CSV table of C-alpha atoms in Angstrom, one decimal:
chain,number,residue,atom,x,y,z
A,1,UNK,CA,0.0,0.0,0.0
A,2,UNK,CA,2.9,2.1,0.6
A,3,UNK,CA,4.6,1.2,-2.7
A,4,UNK,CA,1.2,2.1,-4.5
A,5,UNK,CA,0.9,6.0,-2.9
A,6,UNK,CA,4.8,6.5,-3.5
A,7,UNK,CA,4.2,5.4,-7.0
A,8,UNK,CA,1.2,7.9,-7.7
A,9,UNK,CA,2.5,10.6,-5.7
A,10,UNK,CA,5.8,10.1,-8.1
A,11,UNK,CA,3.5,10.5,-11.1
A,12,UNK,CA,1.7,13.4,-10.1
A,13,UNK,CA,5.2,15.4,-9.4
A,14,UNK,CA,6.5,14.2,-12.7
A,15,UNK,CA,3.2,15.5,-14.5
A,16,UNK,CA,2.0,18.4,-12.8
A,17,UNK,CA,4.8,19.6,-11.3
A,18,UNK,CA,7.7,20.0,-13.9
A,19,UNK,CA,9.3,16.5,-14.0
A,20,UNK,CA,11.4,15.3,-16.8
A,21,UNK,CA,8.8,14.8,-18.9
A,22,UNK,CA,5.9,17.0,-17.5
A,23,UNK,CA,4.1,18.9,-19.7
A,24,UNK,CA,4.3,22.4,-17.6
A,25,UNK,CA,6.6,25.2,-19.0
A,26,UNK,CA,8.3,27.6,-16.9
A,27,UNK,CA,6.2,31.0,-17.4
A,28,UNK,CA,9.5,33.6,-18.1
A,29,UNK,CA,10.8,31.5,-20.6
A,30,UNK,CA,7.1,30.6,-22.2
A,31,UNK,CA,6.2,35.0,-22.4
A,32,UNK,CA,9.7,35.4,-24.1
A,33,UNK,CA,8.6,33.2,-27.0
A,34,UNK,CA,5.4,35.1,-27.1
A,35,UNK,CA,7.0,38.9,-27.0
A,36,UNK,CA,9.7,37.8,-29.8
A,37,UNK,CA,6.9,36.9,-32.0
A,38,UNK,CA,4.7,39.8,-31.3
A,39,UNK,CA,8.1,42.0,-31.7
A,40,UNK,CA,8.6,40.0,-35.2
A,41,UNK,CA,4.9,40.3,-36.4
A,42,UNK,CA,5.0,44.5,-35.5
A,43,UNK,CA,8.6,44.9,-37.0
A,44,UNK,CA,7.0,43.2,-40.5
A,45,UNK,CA,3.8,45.2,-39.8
A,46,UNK,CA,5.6,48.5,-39.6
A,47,UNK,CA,8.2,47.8,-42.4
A,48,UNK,CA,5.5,47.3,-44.7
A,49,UNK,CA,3.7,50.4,-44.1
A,50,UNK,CA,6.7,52.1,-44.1
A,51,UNK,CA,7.7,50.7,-47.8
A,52,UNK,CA,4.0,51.3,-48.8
A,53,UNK,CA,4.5,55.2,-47.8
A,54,UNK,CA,8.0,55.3,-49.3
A,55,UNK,CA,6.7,54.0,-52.8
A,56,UNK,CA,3.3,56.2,-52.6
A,57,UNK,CA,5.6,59.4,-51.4
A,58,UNK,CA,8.1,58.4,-54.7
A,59,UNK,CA,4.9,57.9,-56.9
A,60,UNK,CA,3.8,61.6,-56.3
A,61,UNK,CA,5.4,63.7,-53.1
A,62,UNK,CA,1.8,65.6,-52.6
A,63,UNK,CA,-1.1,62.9,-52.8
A,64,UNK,CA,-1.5,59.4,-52.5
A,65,UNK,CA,-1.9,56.6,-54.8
A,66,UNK,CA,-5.5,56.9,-53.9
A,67,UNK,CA,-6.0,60.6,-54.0
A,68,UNK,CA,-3.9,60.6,-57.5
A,69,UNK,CA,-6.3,57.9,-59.3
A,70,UNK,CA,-3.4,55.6,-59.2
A,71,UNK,CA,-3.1,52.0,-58.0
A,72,UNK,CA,-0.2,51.1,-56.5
A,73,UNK,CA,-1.0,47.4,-58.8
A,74,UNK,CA,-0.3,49.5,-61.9
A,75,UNK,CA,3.4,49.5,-61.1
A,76,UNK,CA,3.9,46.0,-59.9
A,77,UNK,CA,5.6,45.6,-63.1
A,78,UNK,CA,8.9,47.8,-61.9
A,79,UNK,CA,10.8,47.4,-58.6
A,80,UNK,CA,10.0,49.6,-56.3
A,81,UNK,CA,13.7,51.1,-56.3
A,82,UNK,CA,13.4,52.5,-60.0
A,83,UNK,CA,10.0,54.1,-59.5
A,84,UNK,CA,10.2,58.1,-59.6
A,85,UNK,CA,7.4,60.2,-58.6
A,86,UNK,CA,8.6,63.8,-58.6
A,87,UNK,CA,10.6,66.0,-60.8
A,88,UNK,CA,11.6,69.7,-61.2
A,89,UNK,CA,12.4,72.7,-63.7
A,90,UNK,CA,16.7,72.2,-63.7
A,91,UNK,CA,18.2,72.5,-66.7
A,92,UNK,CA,20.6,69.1,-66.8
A,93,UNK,CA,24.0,69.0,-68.8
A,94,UNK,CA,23.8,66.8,-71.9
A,95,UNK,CA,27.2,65.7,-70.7
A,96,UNK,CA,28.9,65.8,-67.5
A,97,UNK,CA,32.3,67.7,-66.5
A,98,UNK,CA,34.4,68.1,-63.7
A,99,UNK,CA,32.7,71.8,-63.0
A,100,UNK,CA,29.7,70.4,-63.0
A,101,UNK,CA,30.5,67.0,-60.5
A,102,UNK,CA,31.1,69.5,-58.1
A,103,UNK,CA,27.5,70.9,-58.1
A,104,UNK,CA,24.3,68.9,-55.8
A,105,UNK,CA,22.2,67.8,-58.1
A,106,UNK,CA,19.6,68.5,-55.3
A,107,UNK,CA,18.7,71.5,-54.6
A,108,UNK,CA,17.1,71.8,-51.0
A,109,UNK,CA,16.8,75.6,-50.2
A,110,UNK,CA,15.8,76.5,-54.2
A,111,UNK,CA,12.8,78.4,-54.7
A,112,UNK,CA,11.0,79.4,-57.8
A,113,UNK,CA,9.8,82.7,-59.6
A,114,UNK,CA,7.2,82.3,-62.7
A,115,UNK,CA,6.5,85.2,-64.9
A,116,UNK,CA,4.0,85.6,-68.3
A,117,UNK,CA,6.1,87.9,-70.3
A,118,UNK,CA,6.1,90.1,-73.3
A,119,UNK,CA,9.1,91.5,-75.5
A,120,UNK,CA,7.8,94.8,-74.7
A,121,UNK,CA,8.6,94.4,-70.7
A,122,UNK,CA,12.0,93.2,-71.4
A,123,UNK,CA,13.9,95.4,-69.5
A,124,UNK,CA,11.5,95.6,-66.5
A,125,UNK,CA,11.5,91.3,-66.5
A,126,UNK,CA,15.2,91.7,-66.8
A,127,UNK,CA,15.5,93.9,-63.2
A,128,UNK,CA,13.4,91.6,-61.8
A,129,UNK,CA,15.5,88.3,-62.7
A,130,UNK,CA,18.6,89.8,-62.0
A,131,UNK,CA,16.8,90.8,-58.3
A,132,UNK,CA,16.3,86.9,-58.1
A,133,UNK,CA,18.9,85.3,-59.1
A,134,UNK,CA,21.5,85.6,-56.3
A,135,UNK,CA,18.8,84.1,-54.0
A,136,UNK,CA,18.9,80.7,-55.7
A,137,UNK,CA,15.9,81.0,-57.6
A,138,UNK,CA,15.0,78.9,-60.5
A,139,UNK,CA,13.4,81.2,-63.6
A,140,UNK,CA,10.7,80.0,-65.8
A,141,UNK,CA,8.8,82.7,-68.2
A,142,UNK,CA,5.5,82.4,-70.2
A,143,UNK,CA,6.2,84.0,-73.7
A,144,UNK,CA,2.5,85.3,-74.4
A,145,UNK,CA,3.6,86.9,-77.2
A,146,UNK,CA,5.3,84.2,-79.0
A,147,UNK,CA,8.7,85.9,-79.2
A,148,UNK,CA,11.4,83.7,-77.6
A,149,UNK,CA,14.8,84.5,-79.6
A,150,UNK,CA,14.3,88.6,-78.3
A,151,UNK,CA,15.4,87.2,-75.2
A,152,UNK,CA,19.1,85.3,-75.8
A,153,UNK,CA,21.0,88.3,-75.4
A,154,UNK,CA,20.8,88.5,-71.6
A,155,UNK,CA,22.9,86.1,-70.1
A,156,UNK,CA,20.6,84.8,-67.7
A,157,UNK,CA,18.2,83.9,-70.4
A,158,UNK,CA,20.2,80.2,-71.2
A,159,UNK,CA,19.7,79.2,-67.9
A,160,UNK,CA,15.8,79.8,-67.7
A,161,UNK,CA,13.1,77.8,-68.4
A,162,UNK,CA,11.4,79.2,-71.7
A,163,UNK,CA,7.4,78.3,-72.8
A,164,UNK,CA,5.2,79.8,-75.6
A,165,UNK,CA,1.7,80.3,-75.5
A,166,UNK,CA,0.5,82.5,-77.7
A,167,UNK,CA,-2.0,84.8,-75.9
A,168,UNK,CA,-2.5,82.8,-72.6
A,169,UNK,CA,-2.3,84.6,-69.3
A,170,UNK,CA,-0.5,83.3,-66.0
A,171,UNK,CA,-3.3,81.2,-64.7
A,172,UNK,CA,-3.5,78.9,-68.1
A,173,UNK,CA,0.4,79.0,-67.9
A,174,UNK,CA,0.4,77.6,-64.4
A,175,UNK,CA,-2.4,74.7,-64.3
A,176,UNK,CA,-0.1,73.2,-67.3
A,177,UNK,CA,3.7,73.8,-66.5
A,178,UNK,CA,3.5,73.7,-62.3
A,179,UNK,CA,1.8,71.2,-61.6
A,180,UNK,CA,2.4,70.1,-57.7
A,181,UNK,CA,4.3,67.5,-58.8
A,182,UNK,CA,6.6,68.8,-60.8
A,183,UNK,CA,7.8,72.4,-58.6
A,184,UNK,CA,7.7,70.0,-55.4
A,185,UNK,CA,11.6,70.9,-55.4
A,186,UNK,CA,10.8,74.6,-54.7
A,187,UNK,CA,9.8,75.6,-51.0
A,188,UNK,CA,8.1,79.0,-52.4
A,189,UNK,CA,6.7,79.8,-55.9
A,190,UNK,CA,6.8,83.3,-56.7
A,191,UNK,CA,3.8,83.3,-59.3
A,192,UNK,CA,4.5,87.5,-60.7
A,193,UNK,CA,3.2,89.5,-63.3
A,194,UNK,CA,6.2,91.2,-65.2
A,195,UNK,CA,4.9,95.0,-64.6
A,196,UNK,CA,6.2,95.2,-61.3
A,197,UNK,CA,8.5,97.6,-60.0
A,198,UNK,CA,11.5,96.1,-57.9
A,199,UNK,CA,14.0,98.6,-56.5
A,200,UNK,CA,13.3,98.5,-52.8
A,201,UNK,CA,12.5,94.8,-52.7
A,202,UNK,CA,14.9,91.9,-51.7
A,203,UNK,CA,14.2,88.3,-52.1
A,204,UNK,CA,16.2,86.8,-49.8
A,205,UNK,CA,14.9,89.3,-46.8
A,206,UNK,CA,11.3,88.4,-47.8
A,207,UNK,CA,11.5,84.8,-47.5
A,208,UNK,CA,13.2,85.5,-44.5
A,209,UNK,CA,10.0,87.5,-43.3
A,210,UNK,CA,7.4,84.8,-44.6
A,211,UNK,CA,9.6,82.0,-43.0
A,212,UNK,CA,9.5,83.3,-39.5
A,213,UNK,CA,6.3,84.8,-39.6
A,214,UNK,CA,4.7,81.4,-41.0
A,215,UNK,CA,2.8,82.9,-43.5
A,216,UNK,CA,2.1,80.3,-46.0
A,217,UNK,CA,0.6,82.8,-48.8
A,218,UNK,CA,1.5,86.1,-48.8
A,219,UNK,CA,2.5,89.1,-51.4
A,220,UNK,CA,4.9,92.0,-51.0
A,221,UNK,CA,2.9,95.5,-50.3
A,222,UNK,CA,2.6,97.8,-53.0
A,223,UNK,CA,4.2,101.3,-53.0
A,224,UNK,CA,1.0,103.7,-52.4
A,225,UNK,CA,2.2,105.4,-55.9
A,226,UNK,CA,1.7,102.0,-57.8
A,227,UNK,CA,-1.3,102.5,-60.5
A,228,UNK,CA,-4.4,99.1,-60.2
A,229,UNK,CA,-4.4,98.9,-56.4
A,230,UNK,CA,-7.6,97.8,-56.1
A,231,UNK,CA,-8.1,96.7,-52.2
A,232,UNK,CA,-6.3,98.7,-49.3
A,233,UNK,CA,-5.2,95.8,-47.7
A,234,UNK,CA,-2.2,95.3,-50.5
A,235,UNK,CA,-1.0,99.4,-49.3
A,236,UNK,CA,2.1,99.2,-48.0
A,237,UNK,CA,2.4,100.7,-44.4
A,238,UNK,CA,5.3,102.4,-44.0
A,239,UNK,CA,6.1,101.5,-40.2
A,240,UNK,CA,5.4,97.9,-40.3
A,241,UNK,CA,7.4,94.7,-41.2
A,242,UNK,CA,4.4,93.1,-42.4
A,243,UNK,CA,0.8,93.3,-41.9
A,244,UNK,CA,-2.5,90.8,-42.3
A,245,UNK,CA,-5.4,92.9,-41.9
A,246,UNK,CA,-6.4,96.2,-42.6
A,247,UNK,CA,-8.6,98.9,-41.0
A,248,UNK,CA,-11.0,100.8,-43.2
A,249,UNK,CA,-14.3,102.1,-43.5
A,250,UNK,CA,-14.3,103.9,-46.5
A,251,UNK,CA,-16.2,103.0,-49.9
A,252,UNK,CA,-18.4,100.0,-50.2
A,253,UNK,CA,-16.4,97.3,-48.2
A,254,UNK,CA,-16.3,98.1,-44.5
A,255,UNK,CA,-13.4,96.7,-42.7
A,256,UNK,CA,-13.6,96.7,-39.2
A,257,UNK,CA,-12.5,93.9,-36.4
A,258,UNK,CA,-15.5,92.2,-37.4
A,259,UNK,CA,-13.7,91.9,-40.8
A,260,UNK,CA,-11.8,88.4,-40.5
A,261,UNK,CA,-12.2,87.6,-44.3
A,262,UNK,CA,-11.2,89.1,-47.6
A,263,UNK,CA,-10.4,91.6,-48.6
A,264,UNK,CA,-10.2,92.6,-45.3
A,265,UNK,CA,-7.9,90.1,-43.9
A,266,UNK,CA,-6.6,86.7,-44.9
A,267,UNK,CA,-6.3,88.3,-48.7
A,268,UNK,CA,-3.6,88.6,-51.2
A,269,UNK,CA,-4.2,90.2,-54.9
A,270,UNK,CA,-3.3,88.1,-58.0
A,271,UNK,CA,-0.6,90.1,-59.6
A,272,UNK,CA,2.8,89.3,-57.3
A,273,UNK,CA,1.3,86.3,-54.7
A,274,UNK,CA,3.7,83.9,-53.1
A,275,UNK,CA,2.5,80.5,-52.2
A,276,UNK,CA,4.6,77.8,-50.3
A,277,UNK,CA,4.7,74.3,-51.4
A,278,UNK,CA,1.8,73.0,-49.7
A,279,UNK,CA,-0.4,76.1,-50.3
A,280,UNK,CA,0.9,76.0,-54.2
A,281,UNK,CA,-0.8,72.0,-54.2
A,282,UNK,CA,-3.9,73.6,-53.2
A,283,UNK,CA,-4.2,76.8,-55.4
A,284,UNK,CA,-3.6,74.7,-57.8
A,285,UNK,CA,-6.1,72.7,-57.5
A,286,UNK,CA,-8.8,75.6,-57.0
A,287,UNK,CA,-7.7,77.0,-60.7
A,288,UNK,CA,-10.0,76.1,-62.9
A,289,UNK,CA,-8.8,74.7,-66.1
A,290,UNK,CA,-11.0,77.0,-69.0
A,291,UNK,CA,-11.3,80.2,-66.5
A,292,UNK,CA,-8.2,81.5,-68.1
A,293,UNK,CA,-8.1,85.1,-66.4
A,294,UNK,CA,-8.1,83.6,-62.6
A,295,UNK,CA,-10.9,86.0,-61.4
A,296,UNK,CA,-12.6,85.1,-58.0
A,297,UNK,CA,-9.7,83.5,-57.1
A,298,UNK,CA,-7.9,85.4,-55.1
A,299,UNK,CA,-11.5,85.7,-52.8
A,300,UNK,CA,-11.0,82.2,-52.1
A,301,UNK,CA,-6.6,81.5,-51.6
A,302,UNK,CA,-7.5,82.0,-47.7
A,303,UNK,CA,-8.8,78.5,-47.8
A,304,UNK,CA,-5.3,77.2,-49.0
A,305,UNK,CA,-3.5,78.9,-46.1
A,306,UNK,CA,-3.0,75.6,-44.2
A,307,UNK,CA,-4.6,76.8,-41.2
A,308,UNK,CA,-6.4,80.2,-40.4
A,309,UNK,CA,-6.0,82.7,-43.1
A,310,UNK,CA,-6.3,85.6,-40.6
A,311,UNK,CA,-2.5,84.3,-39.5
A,312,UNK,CA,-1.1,82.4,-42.8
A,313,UNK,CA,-1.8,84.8,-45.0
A,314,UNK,CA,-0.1,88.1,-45.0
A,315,UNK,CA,1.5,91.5,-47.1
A,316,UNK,CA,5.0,92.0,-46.3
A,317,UNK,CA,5.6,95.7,-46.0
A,318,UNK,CA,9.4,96.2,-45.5
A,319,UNK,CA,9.7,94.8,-48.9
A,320,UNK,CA,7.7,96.5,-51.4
A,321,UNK,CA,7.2,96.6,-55.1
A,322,UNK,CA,5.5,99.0,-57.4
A,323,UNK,CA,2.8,97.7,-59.3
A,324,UNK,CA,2.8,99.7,-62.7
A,325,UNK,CA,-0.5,98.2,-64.2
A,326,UNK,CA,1.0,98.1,-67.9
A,327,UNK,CA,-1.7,95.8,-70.1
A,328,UNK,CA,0.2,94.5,-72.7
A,329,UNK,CA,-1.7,90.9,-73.4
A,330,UNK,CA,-4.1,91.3,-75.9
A,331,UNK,CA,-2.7,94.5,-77.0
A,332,UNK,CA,-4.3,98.1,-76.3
A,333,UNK,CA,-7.4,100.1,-75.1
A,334,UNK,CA,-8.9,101.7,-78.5
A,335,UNK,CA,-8.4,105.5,-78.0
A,336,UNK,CA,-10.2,107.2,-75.9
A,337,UNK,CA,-12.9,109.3,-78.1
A,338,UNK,CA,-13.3,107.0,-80.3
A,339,UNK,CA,-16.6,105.9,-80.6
A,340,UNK,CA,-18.3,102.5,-82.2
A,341,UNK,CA,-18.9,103.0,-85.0
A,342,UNK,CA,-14.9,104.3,-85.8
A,343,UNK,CA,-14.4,101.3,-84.9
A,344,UNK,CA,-16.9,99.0,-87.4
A,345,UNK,CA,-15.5,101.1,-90.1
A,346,UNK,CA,-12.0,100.2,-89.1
A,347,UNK,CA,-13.1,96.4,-88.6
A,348,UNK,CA,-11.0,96.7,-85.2
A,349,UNK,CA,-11.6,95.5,-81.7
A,350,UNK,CA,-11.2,96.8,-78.5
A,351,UNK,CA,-9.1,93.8,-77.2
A,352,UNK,CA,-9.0,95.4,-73.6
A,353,UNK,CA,-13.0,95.4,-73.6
A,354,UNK,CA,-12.7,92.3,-74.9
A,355,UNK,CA,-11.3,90.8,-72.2
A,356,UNK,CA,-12.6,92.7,-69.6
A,357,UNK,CA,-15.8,91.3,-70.7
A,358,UNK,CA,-14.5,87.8,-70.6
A,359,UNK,CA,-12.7,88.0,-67.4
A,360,UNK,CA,-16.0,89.4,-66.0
A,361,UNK,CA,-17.8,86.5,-66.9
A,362,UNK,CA,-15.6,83.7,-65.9
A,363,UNK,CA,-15.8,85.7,-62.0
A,364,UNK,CA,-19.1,84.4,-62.6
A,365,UNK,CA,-19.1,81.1,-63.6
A,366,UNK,CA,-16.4,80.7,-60.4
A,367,UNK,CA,-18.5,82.3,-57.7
A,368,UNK,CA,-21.6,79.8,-59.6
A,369,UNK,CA,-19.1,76.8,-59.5
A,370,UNK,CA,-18.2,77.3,-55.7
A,371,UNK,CA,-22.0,78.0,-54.7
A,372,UNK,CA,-22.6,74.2,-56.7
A,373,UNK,CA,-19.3,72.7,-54.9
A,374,UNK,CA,-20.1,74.2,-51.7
A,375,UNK,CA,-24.2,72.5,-51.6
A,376,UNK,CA,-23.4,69.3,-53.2
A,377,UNK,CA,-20.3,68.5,-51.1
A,378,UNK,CA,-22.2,67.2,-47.7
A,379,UNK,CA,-18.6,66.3,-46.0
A,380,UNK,CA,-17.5,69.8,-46.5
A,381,UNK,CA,-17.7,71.9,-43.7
A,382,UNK,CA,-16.6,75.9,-44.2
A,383,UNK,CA,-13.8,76.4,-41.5
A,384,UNK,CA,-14.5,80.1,-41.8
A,385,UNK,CA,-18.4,80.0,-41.3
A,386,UNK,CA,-20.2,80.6,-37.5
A,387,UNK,CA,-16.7,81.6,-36.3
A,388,UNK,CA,-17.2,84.9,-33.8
A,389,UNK,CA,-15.5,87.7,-34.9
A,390,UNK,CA,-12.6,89.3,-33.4
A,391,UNK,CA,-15.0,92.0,-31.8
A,392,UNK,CA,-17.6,89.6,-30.9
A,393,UNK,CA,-15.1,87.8,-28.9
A,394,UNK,CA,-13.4,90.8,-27.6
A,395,UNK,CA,-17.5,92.0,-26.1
A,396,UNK,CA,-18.0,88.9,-24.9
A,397,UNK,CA,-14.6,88.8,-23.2
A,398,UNK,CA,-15.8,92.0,-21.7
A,399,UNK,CA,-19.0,90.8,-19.9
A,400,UNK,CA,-17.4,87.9,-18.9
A,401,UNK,CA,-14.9,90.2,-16.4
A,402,UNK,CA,-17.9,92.5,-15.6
A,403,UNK,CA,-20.1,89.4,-14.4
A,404,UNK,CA,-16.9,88.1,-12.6
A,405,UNK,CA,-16.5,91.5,-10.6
């Protein structure tokens, strides 16, 4: 009998207790198995994702595969280290010399200025360039009058980026040639007109400006002298680095700090506006294709301003151009005087009326596109609409403190 409990209190031990063959593993070494393969499956986890992002962030730098229509299936065809999503405006060496070894292919700190020009503005574009370049910036210019060769006696000219369009203005320009994609080398694009008055304006001291005031879209202020200001907020004021609002109760528009959107704050005008790289990927998208003249638009750029146009957005008054409203594209006005029927004898048009009439028309058809977008996009909430005013808040404020006391 005592044989018979020795035995079965020998095979209990060895089972339940950890004998030589028991089927009980100690618990440290059991949880370490278990943590080195949660460890393994995380580390593939995350190295997946991480390749996935690399390939959609090579595909195209702004969206993803999603956003851009493209499937990521389409390119299982290449390995994933050939594919090349993004690209610039350098001009690249048909060869390569020792000089040009030397030089980062690369540029990180580059930045981009993109003027529609005319043969008729040469020398005005060619202050402007020459302004530029020793800041690093990369020149591309819309020939709207077709005339390319009047330009290869300035010796900057070789190293710019030259396009013809014959008769198109900046915005058609700039939907086609910068695309997102390919200026997503460039941390600001300088999108000018070339009547613009440069002498007491520095590049390199604006971006410094814009930089450490964080203003994603802004414009320099224009000289009160300049002819076609059209909006007070653009004046320059003379004591002030920079400025984003403006106080004034003059004329129709009424700005007052109940003002908090254009053109009283958050506002830039179209003729010199600076965008960074992530508000450049949305202007461009708010440019409509056949709305050639860009009207309305500037109304609406506060939206691109990654964050609260009342802070983003901004006119930089220590640097200051002169905006000398020359209209060259599309030729003249007809004389003043000269009444219609001069002109059916003459079989001429008033081009300048003529395009008045047209820009007038696509302001429009935007304002009628962005009432349609705004009702049939449910998801869309305006970040700008119900918000109290600046004076609202400050009464409120107010009462607040006299309740408390």
């Amino acid at each position: 009998m005592r044989a018979f409990k020795s035995w079965k209190w020998q095979l209990k031990k060895t089972v339940f207790d950890g004998g030589s063959c028991g089927l009980k593993m100690k618990p440290l070494p059991f949880m370490g198995v278990i943590c080195i393969v949660m460890l393994f499956i995380v580390y593939r986890t995350t190295n997946y994702q991480y390749r996935q992002t690399e390939l959609e962030s090579r595909l195209n730098p702004f969206y993803t595969l999603m956003d851009s229509g493209l499937s990521s299936s389409s390119l299982n065809s290449l390995p994933r280290g050939i594919i090349s999503g993004r690209s610039d405006l350098e001009l690249k060496p048909l060869w390569t010399s020792s000089s040009s070894k030397s030089k980062v292919d690369y540029c990180s700190s580059c930045n981009l200025l993109a003027m529609p020009v005319g043969l008729k503005q040469k020398d005005n574009v060619d202050m402007i360039v020459e302004k530029f370049l020793p800041e690093n910036f990369t020149i591309i210019l819309f020939h709207y009058d077709g005339n390319v060769d009047g330009w290869w006696d300035l010796e900057w000219s070789k190293k710019a980026i030259h396009i013809v369009g014959l008769n198109q203005t900046k915005w058609w320009f700039a939907k086609r040639f910068l695309h997102p994609a390919v200026v997503s080398a460039y941390n600001y694009i300088f999108l000018w007109d070339e009547d613009l008055g440069v002498e007491n304006f520095n590049p390199g001291r604006y971006l410094e400006i814009i930089k450490s005031e964080g203003l994603e879209i802004s414009q320099p202020a224009l000289d009160p002298n300049s002819t076609g200001i059209h909006h007070r907020i653009t004046i320059r004021k003379r004591t002030n680095k920079f400025h984003r609002r403006v106080y004034d109760f003059r004329g129709s528009v009424k700005c007052s700090d109940a003002s908090d959107g254009p053109p009283c704050a958050g506002f830039v005008e179209g003729m010199a506006p600076v965008f960074s790289r992530a508000a450049w990927l949305c202007a461009w998208h708010l440019i409509q294709s056949d709305l050639v003249h860009g009207w309305g638009m500037d109304m609406k750029l506060g939206y691109c301003a990654q964050g609260d146009r009342t802070k983003k957005v901004g006119v930089v008054d220590s640097e200051y151009i002169v905006h000398q409203s020359i209209q060259t594209l599309g030729g003249q006005s007809a004389p003043k005087g000269s009444s219609t029927g001069d002109s059916m004898k003459k079989h001429t048009v008033d081009a300048r009326a003529e395009i008045r009439r047209q820009a007038t028309s696509e302001l429009q058809v935007f304002e009628e596109r962005w009432d349609e977008a705004v009702k049939d996009d449910r998801d869309w909430a305006d970040p700008y609409k119900g918000i109290p005013s600046r004076k609202r808040s400050k009464r409120r404020s107010r009462r607040r403190r006299h309740s408390k006391s």
